[in-house]
Amino acid sequence: MNKRVTIKDVAKEAGVSIATISYVLNKKGRVREETEEKVMAAVKKLNYIPDISARSLVSKSSKLLGVVIPQTEVDRQLMLNNPFYSEFLSGVEYYARKHNFQIIVSGTDIDKKYLDMALERNMDGIIVMGMYPDAFYEELKKSNIPIVLVDSYCNDHYFHSVQINDRYGAYLGTKHLIENGHEHIGILTGKIKAGGVVEERYLGYQDALKEYGLKTTKDLVFEGVVDFNYGIESAKEIIKNKKITALFASADILALGVIKGLKGLGSKVPDDISVMGFDDIYISEIFDPGLTTVKQDIYKKGQKAVEIIVKSITQDNNAKQEIVLPVDIMERETVKRLSAKS
């Protein structure tokens, strides 16, 4: 196996000093055009690839951002199963690249530490999506690098944050169903635990029912895993409750799954049951029928997370930033109007 070409090899080939090679490659210092051409010819001839890790030791910047995506269920590949994460990562990757940063994506299990890898890779900042145990955040704080939390309800002043008002979004979605005449409204959701997005959306669902004098009963709540297959499976239980005329799904991937499941059982959406989603992932628009959902700008979440972290890296004494993006109803084809509810 051929050994890696070093900066010393390039300097020898070009007949200049190592410092000159560094000046040319980093575009620093004044180097004659003739010398620069010799250096670049040597780089091309030897197929020299700069050692980024070595460069980071000198500049104290790796140009690497860590991105942590939640793995909250054992053996679940959430990054692959839910388009929500790919849309978010698209925003992160594009704007990181625009600012000359690269990203390292990790699907971290909830019982594993992340700090060691961040320090080993000399990361300049970390973007963390979702909720984790308190101990995870305490470990992250030891890294002493900028960290942005996305979709997290961790109330710690150390971290920057980007999120939406999940409770209000779920309230809007449920209210939309009620205002279309539905009174027996089920909720399809992930496991409802204290803190985090799932609980906030469940509380928003309850808020809307309470405002209109409707009750939340156990037979209206369907808890499981936030993925497409669980949506399909849940349809069997949902149709057992003959009173349900509408369903609020706490994530689009659940809504799309349950629509397919209901169809397989002979129930039509929205003729037999209306379905409201949450997120507005791109598939929701091209799905048949088009999904009525609570819209949030997932791509922009990634963009804002990067902009915050880059600002924190490049500017001293940068104050904590908290960004709350708007939500709205995207009407399509999965909600049937029964009668107006006053």
Short mmCIF file of C-alpha atoms in Angstrom, two decimals:
data_model
loop_
_atom_site.label_atom_id
_atom_site.label_comp_id
_atom_site.label_asym_id
_atom_site.label_seq_id
_atom_site.Cartn_x
_atom_site.Cartn_y
_atom_site.Cartn_z
CA MET A 1 0.00 0.00 0.00
CA ASN A 2 1.35 3.43 -0.95
CA LYS A 3 2.05 5.71 1.97
CA ARG A 4 0.10 8.94 2.37
CA VAL A 5 1.62 11.95 0.59
CA THR A 6 2.67 14.58 3.16
CA ILE A 7 3.18 18.31 3.01
CA LYS A 8 6.92 17.61 3.18
CA ASP A 9 6.69 15.62 -0.06
CA VAL A 10 4.91 18.51 -1.76
CA ALA A 11 7.50 21.00 -0.51
CA LYS A 12 10.32 18.79 -1.84
CA GLU A 13 8.62 18.39 -5.22
CA ALA A 14 7.99 22.14 -5.57
CA GLY A 15 11.39 23.11 -4.19
CA VAL A 16 9.96 25.43 -1.55
CA SER A 17 9.53 25.44 2.22
CA ILE A 18 6.71 23.76 4.14
CA ALA A 19 5.60 27.22 5.27
CA THR A 20 5.19 28.32 1.66
CA ILE A 21 3.03 25.29 0.92
CA SER A 22 0.86 26.19 3.90
CA TYR A 23 0.56 29.82 2.79
CA VAL A 24 -0.59 28.78 -0.68
CA LEU A 25 -3.10 26.16 0.46
CA ASN A 26 -4.57 28.36 3.20
CA LYS A 27 -4.44 31.49 1.01
CA LYS A 28 -2.46 33.37 3.63
CA GLY A 29 0.63 35.51 3.27
CA ARG A 30 2.12 36.91 0.08
CA VAL A 31 3.41 34.34 -2.37
CA ARG A 32 4.61 35.09 -5.88
CA GLU A 33 2.34 33.86 -8.67
CA GLU A 34 5.16 31.78 -10.15
CA THR A 35 5.72 30.05 -6.79
CA GLU A 36 1.99 29.45 -6.29
CA GLU A 37 1.79 27.77 -9.69
CA LYS A 38 4.73 25.47 -8.79
CA VAL A 39 3.06 24.52 -5.53
CA MET A 40 -0.29 23.74 -7.15
CA ALA A 41 1.44 21.73 -9.89
CA ALA A 42 3.16 19.66 -7.20
CA VAL A 43 -0.11 19.17 -5.33
CA LYS A 44 -1.78 17.94 -8.51
CA LYS A 45 1.11 15.68 -9.52
CA LEU A 46 1.34 13.99 -6.11
CA ASN A 47 -2.45 13.99 -5.58
CA TYR A 48 -1.89 15.60 -2.19
CA ILE A 49 -4.87 15.74 0.20
CA PRO A 50 -4.45 18.12 3.16
CA ASP A 51 -4.70 16.53 6.61
CA ILE A 52 -7.80 18.21 8.01
CA SER A 53 -7.25 16.90 11.52
CA ALA A 54 -3.70 18.27 11.59
CA ARG A 55 -4.90 21.59 10.25
CA SER A 56 -7.54 21.76 12.97
CA LEU A 57 -4.87 21.43 15.66
CA VAL A 58 -3.19 24.54 14.32
CA SER A 59 -6.31 26.61 13.66
CA LYS A 60 -8.17 25.21 16.70
CA SER A 61 -11.15 24.71 14.39
CA SER A 62 -12.11 21.39 12.81
CA LYS A 63 -14.91 22.84 10.68
CA LEU A 64 -17.01 19.92 11.92
CA LEU A 65 -20.50 20.09 13.42
CA GLY A 66 -22.00 17.14 15.24
CA VAL A 67 -25.68 16.36 14.70
CA VAL A 68 -27.46 14.03 17.14
CA ILE A 69 -30.71 12.39 16.04
CA PRO A 70 -32.78 10.52 18.66
CA GLN A 71 -32.89 6.73 18.80
CA THR A 72 -35.61 6.46 21.41
CA GLU A 73 -36.77 2.94 20.59
CA VAL A 74 -34.62 -0.19 20.78
CA ASP A 75 -33.48 -1.39 17.32
CA ARG A 76 -35.41 1.40 15.58
CA GLN A 77 -33.74 3.21 12.69
CA LEU A 78 -35.61 6.49 13.06
CA MET A 79 -33.37 8.46 10.72
CA LEU A 80 -34.31 6.11 7.90
CA ASN A 81 -37.94 5.45 8.83
CA ASN A 82 -39.17 9.03 9.21
CA PRO A 83 -38.74 11.60 6.39
CA PHE A 84 -38.95 14.32 9.06
CA TYR A 85 -35.29 13.72 9.90
CA SER A 86 -34.10 13.73 6.30
CA GLU A 87 -35.78 17.11 5.73
CA PHE A 88 -34.19 18.49 8.87
CA LEU A 89 -30.77 17.11 7.94
CA SER A 90 -31.08 18.58 4.44
CA GLY A 91 -31.39 22.03 5.98
CA VAL A 92 -28.49 21.40 8.34
CA GLU A 93 -26.16 20.02 5.66
CA TYR A 94 -26.83 22.74 3.09
CA TYR A 95 -26.29 25.66 5.45
CA ALA A 96 -23.32 24.00 7.13
CA ARG A 97 -21.70 23.58 3.72
CA LYS A 98 -22.58 27.16 2.85
CA HIS A 99 -20.56 28.26 5.90
CA ASN A 100 -17.70 25.86 5.03
CA PHE A 101 -18.56 23.34 7.73
CA GLN A 102 -19.11 19.60 7.45
CA ILE A 103 -21.46 17.52 9.60
CA ILE A 104 -21.14 14.20 11.41
CA VAL A 105 -24.54 12.61 12.02
CA SER A 106 -25.04 10.20 14.89
CA GLY A 107 -28.13 8.23 15.82
CA THR A 108 -27.34 8.14 19.52
CA ASP A 109 -29.12 5.64 21.75
CA ILE A 110 -30.63 7.25 24.82
CA ASP A 111 -28.33 5.32 27.14
CA LYS A 112 -25.02 6.27 25.47
CA LYS A 113 -22.72 9.25 25.94
CA TYR A 114 -21.84 11.48 23.05
CA LEU A 115 -19.17 13.69 24.60
CA ASP A 116 -16.20 11.39 23.93
CA MET A 117 -16.71 11.39 20.18
CA ALA A 118 -17.24 15.16 20.11
CA LEU A 119 -13.93 15.73 21.86
CA GLU A 120 -12.07 13.10 19.82
CA ARG A 121 -13.21 14.72 16.56
CA ASN A 122 -12.52 18.22 17.92
CA MET A 123 -16.02 19.33 16.89
CA ASP A 124 -16.69 23.06 16.75
CA GLY A 125 -20.34 22.71 17.78
CA ILE A 126 -23.18 20.24 18.25
CA ILE A 127 -26.83 20.25 17.17
CA VAL A 128 -29.00 17.96 19.28
CA MET A 129 -32.54 17.02 18.23
CA GLY A 130 -35.12 15.63 20.64
CA MET A 131 -35.22 14.94 24.36
CA TYR A 132 -32.66 12.98 26.38
CA PRO A 133 -32.12 12.21 30.07
CA ASP A 134 -30.73 15.03 32.22
CA ALA A 135 -27.38 13.24 32.53
CA PHE A 136 -26.89 13.49 28.76
CA TYR A 137 -27.19 17.29 28.86
CA GLU A 138 -24.85 17.51 31.84
CA GLU A 139 -22.22 15.57 29.88
CA LEU A 140 -22.66 17.83 26.86
CA LYS A 141 -22.06 20.92 28.96
CA LYS A 142 -18.60 19.59 29.84
CA SER A 143 -17.56 19.91 26.20
CA ASN A 144 -17.48 23.70 26.53
CA ILE A 145 -18.47 24.17 22.89
CA PRO A 146 -21.62 25.78 21.40
CA ILE A 147 -24.68 23.52 21.47
CA VAL A 148 -28.10 24.06 19.91
CA LEU A 149 -31.07 22.00 21.06
CA VAL A 150 -33.84 21.37 18.53
CA ASP A 151 -37.32 20.23 19.59
CA SER A 152 -36.20 19.99 23.19
CA TYR A 153 -37.91 21.16 26.34
CA CYS A 154 -34.73 21.08 28.38
CA ASN A 155 -34.86 24.23 30.50
CA ASP A 156 -31.16 24.89 30.84
CA HIS A 157 -29.74 28.34 30.17
CA TYR A 158 -26.50 26.86 28.82
CA PHE A 159 -28.01 25.81 25.48
CA HIS A 160 -29.29 27.68 22.44
CA SER A 161 -32.61 26.38 21.12
CA VAL A 162 -34.76 26.13 17.99
CA GLN A 163 -38.30 24.81 18.22
CA ILE A 164 -41.97 25.39 17.57
CA ASN A 165 -44.85 25.69 20.01
CA ASP A 166 -45.88 22.03 19.82
CA ARG A 167 -48.73 22.43 22.27
CA TYR A 168 -50.25 25.28 20.28
CA GLY A 169 -49.80 23.38 17.02
CA ALA A 170 -51.68 20.36 18.37
CA TYR A 171 -54.35 22.68 19.73
CA LEU A 172 -54.78 24.21 16.25
CA GLY A 173 -55.00 20.80 14.60
CA THR A 174 -57.57 19.45 17.04
CA LYS A 175 -59.53 22.70 16.92
CA HIS A 176 -59.69 22.42 13.12
CA LEU A 177 -61.33 19.01 13.48
CA ILE A 178 -63.80 20.31 16.06
CA GLU A 179 -64.71 23.30 13.91
CA ASN A 180 -65.49 20.87 11.11
CA GLY A 181 -68.11 19.24 13.31
CA HIS A 182 -66.16 16.39 14.91
CA GLU A 183 -66.73 15.69 18.61
CA HIS A 184 -65.37 12.17 19.07
CA ILE A 185 -61.70 12.73 18.18
CA GLY A 186 -59.03 10.14 18.84
CA ILE A 187 -55.31 10.83 19.15
CA LEU A 188 -52.61 8.63 17.65
CA THR A 189 -49.23 9.34 19.22
CA GLY A 190 -45.92 8.07 20.53
CA LYS A 191 -45.51 7.11 24.17
CA ILE A 192 -46.67 10.02 26.32
CA LYS A 193 -43.86 10.74 28.77
CA ALA A 194 -43.22 13.76 30.97
CA GLY A 195 -41.42 16.48 29.00
CA GLY A 196 -40.75 16.61 25.29
CA VAL A 197 -42.67 16.99 22.07
CA VAL A 198 -45.06 14.02 22.45
CA GLU A 199 -46.45 15.24 25.76
CA GLU A 200 -46.75 18.83 24.51
CA ARG A 201 -48.79 17.73 21.51
CA TYR A 202 -50.99 15.56 23.71
CA LEU A 203 -51.62 18.53 26.00
CA GLY A 204 -52.51 20.70 23.00
CA TYR A 205 -55.03 18.08 21.91
CA GLN A 206 -56.55 18.16 25.40
CA ASP A 207 -56.60 21.98 25.41
CA ALA A 208 -58.80 22.10 22.31
CA LEU A 209 -61.22 19.46 23.60
CA LYS A 210 -61.53 21.25 26.93
CA GLU A 211 -62.16 24.62 25.24
CA TYR A 212 -65.15 23.15 23.41
CA GLY A 213 -66.49 21.19 26.37
CA LEU A 214 -65.40 17.79 25.06
CA LYS A 215 -63.81 15.07 27.17
CA THR A 216 -60.62 13.06 26.78
CA THR A 217 -61.24 9.39 27.51
CA LYS A 218 -58.82 6.46 27.50
CA ASP A 219 -60.55 4.80 24.56
CA LEU A 220 -59.64 7.80 22.40
CA VAL A 221 -55.89 7.63 23.09
CA PHE A 222 -53.68 5.32 21.00
CA GLU A 223 -50.04 5.28 22.15
CA GLY A 224 -47.18 3.50 20.45
CA VAL A 225 -44.12 4.12 18.28
CA VAL A 226 -43.84 7.13 15.99
CA ASP A 227 -43.42 5.30 12.71
CA PHE A 228 -45.35 4.27 9.62
CA ASN A 229 -45.85 0.62 10.58
CA TYR A 230 -47.36 1.46 13.96
CA GLY A 231 -49.78 3.76 12.15
CA ILE A 232 -50.89 0.84 9.98
CA GLU A 233 -51.23 -1.52 12.96
CA SER A 234 -53.17 0.99 15.06
CA ALA A 235 -56.01 1.12 12.51
CA LYS A 236 -57.33 -2.22 13.85
CA GLU A 237 -57.86 -0.76 17.32
CA ILE A 238 -59.14 2.61 16.11
CA ILE A 239 -62.02 1.22 14.05
CA LYS A 240 -63.23 -0.73 17.08
CA ASN A 241 -64.39 2.57 18.57
CA LYS A 242 -67.40 3.24 16.36
CA LYS A 243 -67.88 6.73 17.82
CA ILE A 244 -64.61 8.12 16.47
CA THR A 245 -65.21 10.32 13.42
CA ALA A 246 -61.81 12.00 13.37
CA LEU A 247 -58.24 11.29 14.42
CA PHE A 248 -55.45 13.66 15.34
CA ALA A 249 -52.07 12.05 14.65
CA SER A 250 -49.15 13.67 16.47
CA ALA A 251 -46.87 13.12 13.45
CA ASP A 252 -47.48 12.86 9.70
CA ILE A 253 -45.70 9.51 9.48
CA LEU A 254 -48.32 8.10 11.88
CA ALA A 255 -51.16 9.74 9.96
CA LEU A 256 -50.01 8.29 6.64
CA GLY A 257 -49.64 4.85 8.19
CA VAL A 258 -53.09 4.86 9.75
CA ILE A 259 -54.69 6.01 6.49
CA LYS A 260 -53.14 3.02 4.73
CA GLY A 261 -54.22 0.75 7.58
CA LEU A 262 -57.79 2.02 7.50
CA LYS A 263 -57.94 1.59 3.74
CA GLY A 264 -56.83 -2.03 4.10
CA LEU A 265 -59.69 -2.58 6.54
CA GLY A 266 -62.27 -1.09 4.18
CA SER A 267 -62.57 2.35 5.82
CA LYS A 268 -62.29 5.43 3.63
CA VAL A 269 -60.54 8.68 4.59
CA PRO A 270 -62.17 11.15 4.98
CA ASP A 271 -65.61 9.65 4.20
CA ASP A 272 -65.61 7.25 7.16
CA ILE A 273 -63.01 8.92 9.37
CA SER A 274 -61.10 12.19 9.09
CA VAL A 275 -57.35 12.34 9.79
CA MET A 276 -55.24 15.34 10.83
CA GLY A 277 -51.43 15.10 10.85
CA PHE A 278 -48.60 17.17 12.27
CA ASP A 279 -45.32 18.29 10.59
CA ASP A 280 -46.16 18.59 6.86
CA ILE A 281 -43.37 16.33 5.63
CA TYR A 282 -43.05 16.42 1.83
CA ILE A 283 -44.78 13.04 1.38
CA SER A 284 -47.96 14.48 2.92
CA GLU A 285 -48.58 16.59 -0.17
CA ILE A 286 -48.05 13.84 -2.75
CA PHE A 287 -49.83 11.12 -0.73
CA ASP A 288 -53.29 10.10 -1.93
CA PRO A 289 -55.36 11.55 -0.36
CA GLY A 290 -53.30 14.66 0.38
CA LEU A 291 -52.91 14.96 4.14
CA THR A 292 -54.42 17.87 6.06
CA THR A 293 -51.84 18.66 8.70
CA VAL A 294 -50.26 21.15 11.10
CA LYS A 295 -47.47 22.70 9.06
CA GLN A 296 -44.04 23.54 10.43
CA ASP A 297 -40.94 24.48 8.43
CA ILE A 298 -38.71 21.46 9.12
CA TYR A 299 -35.99 22.52 6.68
CA LYS A 300 -35.80 25.95 8.28
CA LYS A 301 -35.24 24.35 11.68
CA GLY A 302 -32.02 22.91 10.30
CA GLN A 303 -31.06 26.23 8.75
CA LYS A 304 -31.62 28.20 11.96
CA ALA A 305 -29.75 25.65 14.08
CA VAL A 306 -26.68 26.02 11.85
CA GLU A 307 -26.88 29.81 11.73
CA ILE A 308 -26.99 29.99 15.53
CA ILE A 309 -24.08 27.63 16.02
CA VAL A 310 -21.90 29.27 13.37
CA LYS A 311 -22.52 32.64 14.97
CA SER A 312 -21.57 31.20 18.35
CA ILE A 313 -18.34 29.77 16.93
CA THR A 314 -17.25 32.86 15.03
CA GLN A 315 -18.33 35.60 17.46
CA ASP A 316 -17.16 36.10 21.03
CA ASN A 317 -19.61 36.63 23.89
CA ASN A 318 -22.57 35.52 21.83
CA ALA A 319 -25.72 35.61 23.99
CA LYS A 320 -28.03 32.64 24.22
CA GLN A 321 -30.50 32.48 21.33
CA GLU A 322 -33.99 30.97 21.42
CA ILE A 323 -35.94 30.73 18.18
CA VAL A 324 -39.59 29.66 17.99
CA LEU A 325 -40.80 29.07 14.43
CA PRO A 326 -44.50 29.46 13.47
CA VAL A 327 -47.07 26.73 12.83
CA ASP A 328 -50.25 26.78 10.75
CA ILE A 329 -52.90 24.50 9.26
CA MET A 330 -52.28 23.08 5.78
CA GLU A 331 -55.67 22.01 4.40
CA ARG A 332 -55.76 19.19 1.87
CA GLU A 333 -58.13 16.21 1.54
CA THR A 334 -58.30 14.13 4.73
CA VAL A 335 -60.75 16.14 6.85
CA LYS A 336 -64.47 15.91 6.14
CA ARG A 337 -66.80 18.67 7.25
CA LEU A 338 -69.75 17.35 9.23
CA SER A 339 -71.26 20.51 10.70
CA ALA A 340 -69.86 23.66 12.27
CA LYS A 341 -69.14 23.51 16.00
CA SER A 342 -69.77 26.80 17.79
#
